[in-house]
């Protein structure tokens, strides 16, 4: 009977002692989007860009992070032109980068 109590005591004590240590640890690492590129086959596809989504994509970045937004029109049977450009700046000025991108696309589509 003493052996049974001794075994029961040791087992109970060891299970309580084992629970003091954390089972798992979680570490969150910050991530940010530094670059975004659109590649299309026709100039009309640039009209389907949701500019609000671009702003949301870069919203988690630090204000001082350098970001770039790239645009590319591929040459094919419909398009005799091919062009690409990239707008670079900081996350804090994402609205200005979007505005500049819209103006550049509008100007290039007139050519």
JSON list of C-alpha atoms in Angstrom, two decimals, residues 23-107:
[
{"chain": "A", "resi": 23, "resn": "UNK", "atom": "CA", "xyz": [4.27, 24.56, -23.84]},
{"chain": "A", "resi": 24, "resn": "UNK", "atom": "CA", "xyz": [4.78, 26.79, -26.88]},
{"chain": "A", "resi": 25, "resn": "UNK", "atom": "CA", "xyz": [6.03, 30.26, -27.56]},
{"chain": "A", "resi": 26, "resn": "UNK", "atom": "CA", "xyz": [4.81, 32.57, -30.27]},
{"chain": "A", "resi": 27, "resn": "UNK", "atom": "CA", "xyz": [6.94, 35.25, -31.88]},
{"chain": "A", "resi": 28, "resn": "UNK", "atom": "CA", "xyz": [5.43, 37.80, -34.22]},
{"chain": "A", "resi": 29, "resn": "UNK", "atom": "CA", "xyz": [7.72, 39.28, -36.80]},
{"chain": "A", "resi": 30, "resn": "UNK", "atom": "CA", "xyz": [6.75, 42.45, -38.59]},
{"chain": "A", "resi": 31, "resn": "UNK", "atom": "CA", "xyz": [6.55, 42.27, -42.33]},
{"chain": "A", "resi": 32, "resn": "UNK", "atom": "CA", "xyz": [6.12, 44.93, -44.94]},
{"chain": "A", "resi": 33, "resn": "UNK", "atom": "CA", "xyz": [5.49, 45.17, -48.65]},
{"chain": "A", "resi": 34, "resn": "UNK", "atom": "CA", "xyz": [8.30, 46.98, -50.46]},
{"chain": "A", "resi": 35, "resn": "UNK", "atom": "CA", "xyz": [7.30, 46.58, -54.11]},
{"chain": "A", "resi": 36, "resn": "UNK", "atom": "CA", "xyz": [4.21, 46.03, -56.24]},
{"chain": "A", "resi": 37, "resn": "UNK", "atom": "CA", "xyz": [4.15, 45.55, -60.03]},
{"chain": "A", "resi": 38, "resn": "UNK", "atom": "CA", "xyz": [1.30, 45.41, -62.51]},
{"chain": "A", "resi": 39, "resn": "UNK", "atom": "CA", "xyz": [1.90, 43.72, -65.86]},
{"chain": "A", "resi": 40, "resn": "UNK", "atom": "CA", "xyz": [-0.92, 43.99, -68.43]},
{"chain": "A", "resi": 41, "resn": "UNK", "atom": "CA", "xyz": [-1.51, 43.09, -72.08]},
{"chain": "A", "resi": 42, "resn": "UNK", "atom": "CA", "xyz": [-3.66, 46.10, -73.02]},
{"chain": "A", "resi": 43, "resn": "UNK", "atom": "CA", "xyz": [-3.88, 49.70, -71.82]},
{"chain": "A", "resi": 44, "resn": "UNK", "atom": "CA", "xyz": [-7.55, 49.18, -70.92]},
{"chain": "A", "resi": 45, "resn": "UNK", "atom": "CA", "xyz": [-6.51, 46.81, -68.15]},
{"chain": "A", "resi": 46, "resn": "UNK", "atom": "CA", "xyz": [-4.91, 49.70, -66.27]},
{"chain": "A", "resi": 47, "resn": "UNK", "atom": "CA", "xyz": [-8.44, 51.09, -65.79]},
{"chain": "A", "resi": 48, "resn": "UNK", "atom": "CA", "xyz": [-9.36, 48.05, -63.68]},
{"chain": "A", "resi": 49, "resn": "UNK", "atom": "CA", "xyz": [-6.76, 48.79, -60.99]},
{"chain": "A", "resi": 50, "resn": "UNK", "atom": "CA", "xyz": [-8.36, 49.38, -57.60]},
{"chain": "A", "resi": 51, "resn": "UNK", "atom": "CA", "xyz": [-6.23, 52.22, -56.22]},
{"chain": "A", "resi": 52, "resn": "UNK", "atom": "CA", "xyz": [-7.72, 51.89, -52.74]},
{"chain": "A", "resi": 53, "resn": "UNK", "atom": "CA", "xyz": [-6.34, 48.35, -52.54]},
{"chain": "A", "resi": 54, "resn": "UNK", "atom": "CA", "xyz": [-2.86, 49.65, -53.32]},
{"chain": "A", "resi": 55, "resn": "UNK", "atom": "CA", "xyz": [-3.14, 52.06, -50.42]},
{"chain": "A", "resi": 56, "resn": "UNK", "atom": "CA", "xyz": [-4.30, 49.21, -48.16]},
{"chain": "A", "resi": 57, "resn": "UNK", "atom": "CA", "xyz": [-1.40, 46.99, -49.23]},
{"chain": "A", "resi": 58, "resn": "UNK", "atom": "CA", "xyz": [1.15, 49.56, -48.07]},
{"chain": "A", "resi": 59, "resn": "UNK", "atom": "CA", "xyz": [-0.79, 50.64, -44.96]},
{"chain": "A", "resi": 60, "resn": "UNK", "atom": "CA", "xyz": [1.04, 48.27, -42.60]},
{"chain": "A", "resi": 61, "resn": "UNK", "atom": "CA", "xyz": [4.49, 49.60, -43.55]},
{"chain": "A", "resi": 62, "resn": "UNK", "atom": "CA", "xyz": [6.45, 52.02, -41.43]},
{"chain": "A", "resi": 63, "resn": "UNK", "atom": "CA", "xyz": [6.15, 55.62, -42.62]},
{"chain": "A", "resi": 64, "resn": "UNK", "atom": "CA", "xyz": [9.83, 55.73, -43.58]},
{"chain": "A", "resi": 65, "resn": "UNK", "atom": "CA", "xyz": [9.89, 52.48, -45.61]},
{"chain": "A", "resi": 66, "resn": "UNK", "atom": "CA", "xyz": [10.89, 52.91, -49.25]},
{"chain": "A", "resi": 67, "resn": "UNK", "atom": "CA", "xyz": [8.29, 51.47, -51.62]},
{"chain": "A", "resi": 68, "resn": "UNK", "atom": "CA", "xyz": [7.95, 51.14, -55.38]},
{"chain": "A", "resi": 69, "resn": "UNK", "atom": "CA", "xyz": [4.94, 50.69, -57.65]},
{"chain": "A", "resi": 70, "resn": "UNK", "atom": "CA", "xyz": [5.69, 49.35, -61.13]},
{"chain": "A", "resi": 71, "resn": "UNK", "atom": "CA", "xyz": [3.59, 49.25, -64.28]},
{"chain": "A", "resi": 72, "resn": "UNK", "atom": "CA", "xyz": [4.30, 47.34, -67.49]},
{"chain": "A", "resi": 73, "resn": "UNK", "atom": "CA", "xyz": [2.50, 47.10, -70.82]},
{"chain": "A", "resi": 74, "resn": "UNK", "atom": "CA", "xyz": [3.54, 43.99, -72.71]},
{"chain": "A", "resi": 75, "resn": "UNK", "atom": "CA", "xyz": [4.08, 44.06, -76.47]},
{"chain": "A", "resi": 76, "resn": "UNK", "atom": "CA", "xyz": [1.79, 41.78, -78.46]},
{"chain": "A", "resi": 77, "resn": "UNK", "atom": "CA", "xyz": [-0.30, 41.73, -81.66]},
{"chain": "A", "resi": 78, "resn": "UNK", "atom": "CA", "xyz": [-2.67, 44.42, -80.34]},
{"chain": "A", "resi": 79, "resn": "UNK", "atom": "CA", "xyz": [0.00, 46.63, -78.83]},
{"chain": "A", "resi": 80, "resn": "UNK", "atom": "CA", "xyz": [2.78, 47.88, -81.00]},
{"chain": "A", "resi": 81, "resn": "UNK", "atom": "CA", "xyz": [4.23, 49.70, -78.02]},
{"chain": "A", "resi": 82, "resn": "UNK", "atom": "CA", "xyz": [5.83, 48.30, -74.94]},
{"chain": "A", "resi": 83, "resn": "UNK", "atom": "CA", "xyz": [6.62, 50.37, -71.91]},
{"chain": "A", "resi": 84, "resn": "UNK", "atom": "CA", "xyz": [7.24, 50.06, -68.23]},
{"chain": "A", "resi": 85, "resn": "UNK", "atom": "CA", "xyz": [7.88, 52.51, -65.44]},
{"chain": "A", "resi": 86, "resn": "UNK", "atom": "CA", "xyz": [8.33, 52.47, -61.70]},
{"chain": "A", "resi": 87, "resn": "UNK", "atom": "CA", "xyz": [7.36, 55.11, -59.16]},
{"chain": "A", "resi": 88, "resn": "UNK", "atom": "CA", "xyz": [9.42, 55.11, -55.95]},
{"chain": "A", "resi": 89, "resn": "UNK", "atom": "CA", "xyz": [8.89, 56.93, -52.68]},
{"chain": "A", "resi": 90, "resn": "UNK", "atom": "CA", "xyz": [8.18, 56.42, -49.00]},
{"chain": "A", "resi": 91, "resn": "UNK", "atom": "CA", "xyz": [5.13, 54.79, -47.44]},
{"chain": "A", "resi": 92, "resn": "UNK", "atom": "CA", "xyz": [4.03, 58.01, -45.85]},
{"chain": "A", "resi": 93, "resn": "UNK", "atom": "CA", "xyz": [3.49, 59.53, -49.32]},
{"chain": "A", "resi": 94, "resn": "UNK", "atom": "CA", "xyz": [1.56, 56.62, -50.87]},
{"chain": "A", "resi": 95, "resn": "UNK", "atom": "CA", "xyz": [-1.28, 58.95, -51.93]},
{"chain": "A", "resi": 96, "resn": "UNK", "atom": "CA", "xyz": [1.16, 61.09, -53.92]},
{"chain": "A", "resi": 97, "resn": "UNK", "atom": "CA", "xyz": [2.67, 58.01, -55.55]},
{"chain": "A", "resi": 98, "resn": "UNK", "atom": "CA", "xyz": [-0.79, 56.79, -56.57]},
{"chain": "A", "resi": 99, "resn": "UNK", "atom": "CA", "xyz": [-1.68, 60.21, -57.99]},
{"chain": "A", "resi": 100, "resn": "UNK", "atom": "CA", "xyz": [1.58, 60.34, -59.95]},
{"chain": "A", "resi": 101, "resn": "UNK", "atom": "CA", "xyz": [0.98, 56.79, -61.24]},
{"chain": "A", "resi": 102, "resn": "UNK", "atom": "CA", "xyz": [-2.50, 57.70, -62.48]},
{"chain": "A", "resi": 103, "resn": "UNK", "atom": "CA", "xyz": [-1.14, 60.74, -64.35]},
{"chain": "A", "resi": 104, "resn": "UNK", "atom": "CA", "xyz": [1.67, 58.70, -65.94]},
{"chain": "A", "resi": 105, "resn": "UNK", "atom": "CA", "xyz": [-0.70, 55.96, -67.10]},
{"chain": "A", "resi": 106, "resn": "UNK", "atom": "CA", "xyz": [-3.12, 58.53, -68.53]},
{"chain": "A", "resi": 107, "resn": "UNK", "atom": "CA", "xyz": [-0.31, 60.29, -70.41]}
]
